[in-house]
Structures are given as structure tokens and as C-alpha cells.
Coordinates of C-alpha atoms in Angstrom, one line a residue:
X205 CA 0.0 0.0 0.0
X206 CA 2.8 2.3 1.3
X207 CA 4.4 1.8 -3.1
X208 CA 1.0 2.2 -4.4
X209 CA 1.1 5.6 -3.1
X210 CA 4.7 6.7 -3.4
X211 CA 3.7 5.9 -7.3
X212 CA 0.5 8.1 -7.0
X213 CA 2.4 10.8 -5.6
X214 CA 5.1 10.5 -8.6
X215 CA 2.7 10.7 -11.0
X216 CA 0.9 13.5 -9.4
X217 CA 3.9 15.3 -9.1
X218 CA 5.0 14.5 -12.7
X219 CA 1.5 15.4 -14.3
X220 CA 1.8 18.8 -12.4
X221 CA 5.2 19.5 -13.1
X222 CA 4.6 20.7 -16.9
X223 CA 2.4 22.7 -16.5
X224 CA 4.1 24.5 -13.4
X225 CA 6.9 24.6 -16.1
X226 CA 5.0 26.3 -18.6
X227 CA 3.6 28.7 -16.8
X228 CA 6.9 29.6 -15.2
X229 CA 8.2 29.9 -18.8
X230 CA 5.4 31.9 -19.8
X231 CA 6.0 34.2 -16.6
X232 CA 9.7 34.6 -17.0
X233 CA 10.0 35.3 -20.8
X234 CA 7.5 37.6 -20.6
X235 CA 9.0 39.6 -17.6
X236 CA 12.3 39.5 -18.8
X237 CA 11.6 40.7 -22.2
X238 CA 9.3 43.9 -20.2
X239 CA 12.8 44.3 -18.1
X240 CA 14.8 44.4 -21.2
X241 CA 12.6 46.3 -23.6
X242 CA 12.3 48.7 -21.4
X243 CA 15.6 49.4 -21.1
X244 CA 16.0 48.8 -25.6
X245 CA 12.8 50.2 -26.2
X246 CA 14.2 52.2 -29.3
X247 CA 14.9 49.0 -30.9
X248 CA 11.2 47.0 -30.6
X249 CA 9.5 50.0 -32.2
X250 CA 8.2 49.4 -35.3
X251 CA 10.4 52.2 -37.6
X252 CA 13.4 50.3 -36.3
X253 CA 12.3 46.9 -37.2
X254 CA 12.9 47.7 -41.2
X255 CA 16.1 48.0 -40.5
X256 CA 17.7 44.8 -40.6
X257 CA 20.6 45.2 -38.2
X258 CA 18.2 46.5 -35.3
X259 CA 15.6 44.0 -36.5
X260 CA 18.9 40.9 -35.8
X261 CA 19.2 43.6 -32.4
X262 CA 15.7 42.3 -31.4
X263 CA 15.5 39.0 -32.4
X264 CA 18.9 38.1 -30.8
X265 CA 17.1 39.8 -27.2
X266 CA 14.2 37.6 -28.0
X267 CA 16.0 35.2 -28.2
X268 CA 18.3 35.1 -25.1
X269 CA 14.8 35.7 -23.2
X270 CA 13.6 32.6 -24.3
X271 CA 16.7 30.7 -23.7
X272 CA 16.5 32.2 -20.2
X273 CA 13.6 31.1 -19.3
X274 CA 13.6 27.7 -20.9
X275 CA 16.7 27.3 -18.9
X276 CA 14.8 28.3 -15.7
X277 CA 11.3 26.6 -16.8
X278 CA 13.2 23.2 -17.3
X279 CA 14.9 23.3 -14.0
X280 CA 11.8 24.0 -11.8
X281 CA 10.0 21.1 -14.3
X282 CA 12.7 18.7 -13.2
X283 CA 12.5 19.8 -9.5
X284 CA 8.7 19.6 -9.4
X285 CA 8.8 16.3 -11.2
X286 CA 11.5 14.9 -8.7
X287 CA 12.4 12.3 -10.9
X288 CA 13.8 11.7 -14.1
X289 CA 14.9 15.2 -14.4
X290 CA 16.1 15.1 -17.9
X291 CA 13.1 13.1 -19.5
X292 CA 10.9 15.6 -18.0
X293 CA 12.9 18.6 -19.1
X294 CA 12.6 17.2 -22.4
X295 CA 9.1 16.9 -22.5
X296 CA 8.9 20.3 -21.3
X297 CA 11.2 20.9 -24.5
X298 CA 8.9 19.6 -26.7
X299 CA 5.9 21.4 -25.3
X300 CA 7.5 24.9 -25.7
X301 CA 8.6 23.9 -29.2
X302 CA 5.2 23.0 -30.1
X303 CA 3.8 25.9 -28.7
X304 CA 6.8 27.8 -30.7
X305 CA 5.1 26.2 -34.2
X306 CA 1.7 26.9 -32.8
X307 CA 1.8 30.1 -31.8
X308 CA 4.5 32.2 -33.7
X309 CA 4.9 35.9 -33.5
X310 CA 2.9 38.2 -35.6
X311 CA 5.9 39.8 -37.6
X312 CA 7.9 36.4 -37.5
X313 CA 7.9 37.4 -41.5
X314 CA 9.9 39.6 -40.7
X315 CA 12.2 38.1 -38.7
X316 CA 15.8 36.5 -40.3
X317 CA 15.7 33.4 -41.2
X318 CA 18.5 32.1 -38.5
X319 CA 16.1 33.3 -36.2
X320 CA 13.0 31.1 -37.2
X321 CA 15.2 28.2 -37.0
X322 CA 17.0 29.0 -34.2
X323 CA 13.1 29.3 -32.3
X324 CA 12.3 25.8 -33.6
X325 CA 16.0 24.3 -32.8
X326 CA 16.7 26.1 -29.2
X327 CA 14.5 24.8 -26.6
X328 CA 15.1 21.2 -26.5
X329 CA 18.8 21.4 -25.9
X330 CA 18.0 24.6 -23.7
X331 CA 15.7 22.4 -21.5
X332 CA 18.1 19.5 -21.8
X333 CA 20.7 21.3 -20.3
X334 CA 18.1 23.2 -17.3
X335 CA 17.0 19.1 -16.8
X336 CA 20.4 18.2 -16.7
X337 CA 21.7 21.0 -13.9
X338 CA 18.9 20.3 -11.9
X339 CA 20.4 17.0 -11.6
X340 CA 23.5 17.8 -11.1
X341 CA 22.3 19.6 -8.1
X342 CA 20.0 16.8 -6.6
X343 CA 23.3 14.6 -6.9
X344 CA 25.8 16.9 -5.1
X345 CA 23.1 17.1 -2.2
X346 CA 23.0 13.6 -1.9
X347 CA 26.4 13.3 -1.5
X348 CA 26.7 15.9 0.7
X349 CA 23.9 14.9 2.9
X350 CA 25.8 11.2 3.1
X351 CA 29.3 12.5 4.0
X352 CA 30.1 13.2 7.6
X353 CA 29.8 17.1 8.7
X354 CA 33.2 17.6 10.0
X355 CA 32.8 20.6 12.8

């Protein structure tokens, strides 16, 4: 009885953790983009964006935003999920590069064309990489929680 619900409470906490990711994703691209666009607001207006080196400005800013936050969004997946932190990093990959085909942005003609493949190509080894710290992190506790605290 005690494994049957260790397993509900691992797939609870795996069914929740995407979401939580997504949302966190959401929540972090979009403030980090108002943090930074404030502060390049010149360059997101729209007389700027015909000119193709402040248009490649922009789309290289929203692209480090994304990267951020899939970064972020696939290490709180992998924490919430508390278990095979790089599968569900991944899938939290996947998701945001769905959601990436599904929902481009409204000029995306406008954007280069390294930057439409770089927006499909980006957040599966981003959110390999946040699955994979988060990890790294759970294992150096573990180790540090077994070694002897030498006062």
C-alpha cells in the first residue's frame, strides 16, 4: 500500500510539473523581455524593425529571453517532477517547441531566417541542459547529505 502511493504521488507530481513549467516559462519570458525592452525600447518600435541590423538587435534579445527562461522553466520542471529530471525537461522541451510552431509571433515574417530556425531548434537542448543541472544539483546534495559534517 505504502508503493502504491509513493507511485501516486510521482505521477501527481510529474502530471503537475509541466504545467508549473510552462507557466513559469510563460511568466519569466514575458517579464524579462518587459525588463529588457524597457531598457531597448528604441529598438522594438516598429520604424526600427525595417532596419535589418536593429531587426537581428531584437530578435537576438528575444531570443536570449527565451533561452533564459527555458533554462529556468526546465529546472523547476525537473525539481517539481522529482524524478527523471532530464526526461521531463525534455518533454517540457517539446511542449515549448510545439507551442513555438503553434503560436508564432505576428511579424515572425519579418524576422531572419536564423532566427525562425533557431526558435524551432533552441529549446530542447536549452531544456536538456536546465534538466540536466537540476540534476547535477540533486546529486551533489545527496552526496553531501551522506558524507560526515566535520565541525
Amino acid at each position: 500500500m505504502q508503493q502504491t502511493k509513493k507511485f501516486r504521488l510521482s505521477l501527481l507530481r510529474s502530471a503537475v510539473a509541466i504545467p508549473v513549467g510552462v507557466v513559469i516559462y510563460e511568466v519569466t519570458a514575458f517579464g524579462i523581455l518587459l525588463l529588457v525592452g524597457y531598457v531597448f525600447f528604441p529598438i522594438f518600435t516598429n520604424e526600427n524593425m525595417l532596419d535589418p541590423v536593429e531587426r537581428d538587435h531584437a530578435v537576438v534579445i528575444i531570443q536570449v529571453c527565451g533561452v533564459t527562461a527555458g533554462l529556468i522553466g526546465a529546472f523547476v520542471v525537473a525539481w517539481v517532477a522529482g524524478r527523471a529530471e532530464v526526461q521531463h525537461a525534455l518533454a517540457f522541451g517539446a511542449i515549448v517547441t510545439a507551442l513555438a510552431v503553434l503560436y508564432p509571433p505576428e511579424n515572425l515574417g519579418d524576422w531572419p531566417l536564423w532566427g525562425v530556425i533557431s526558435r524551432l531548434l533552441l529549446p530542447i537542448p536549452v531544456c536538456w541542459v536546465g534538466g540536466y543541472l537540476r540534476k547535477i544539483v540533486r546529486s551533489r546534495r545527496k552526496s553531501r547529505d551522506r558524507s560526515p559534517v566535520l565541525n
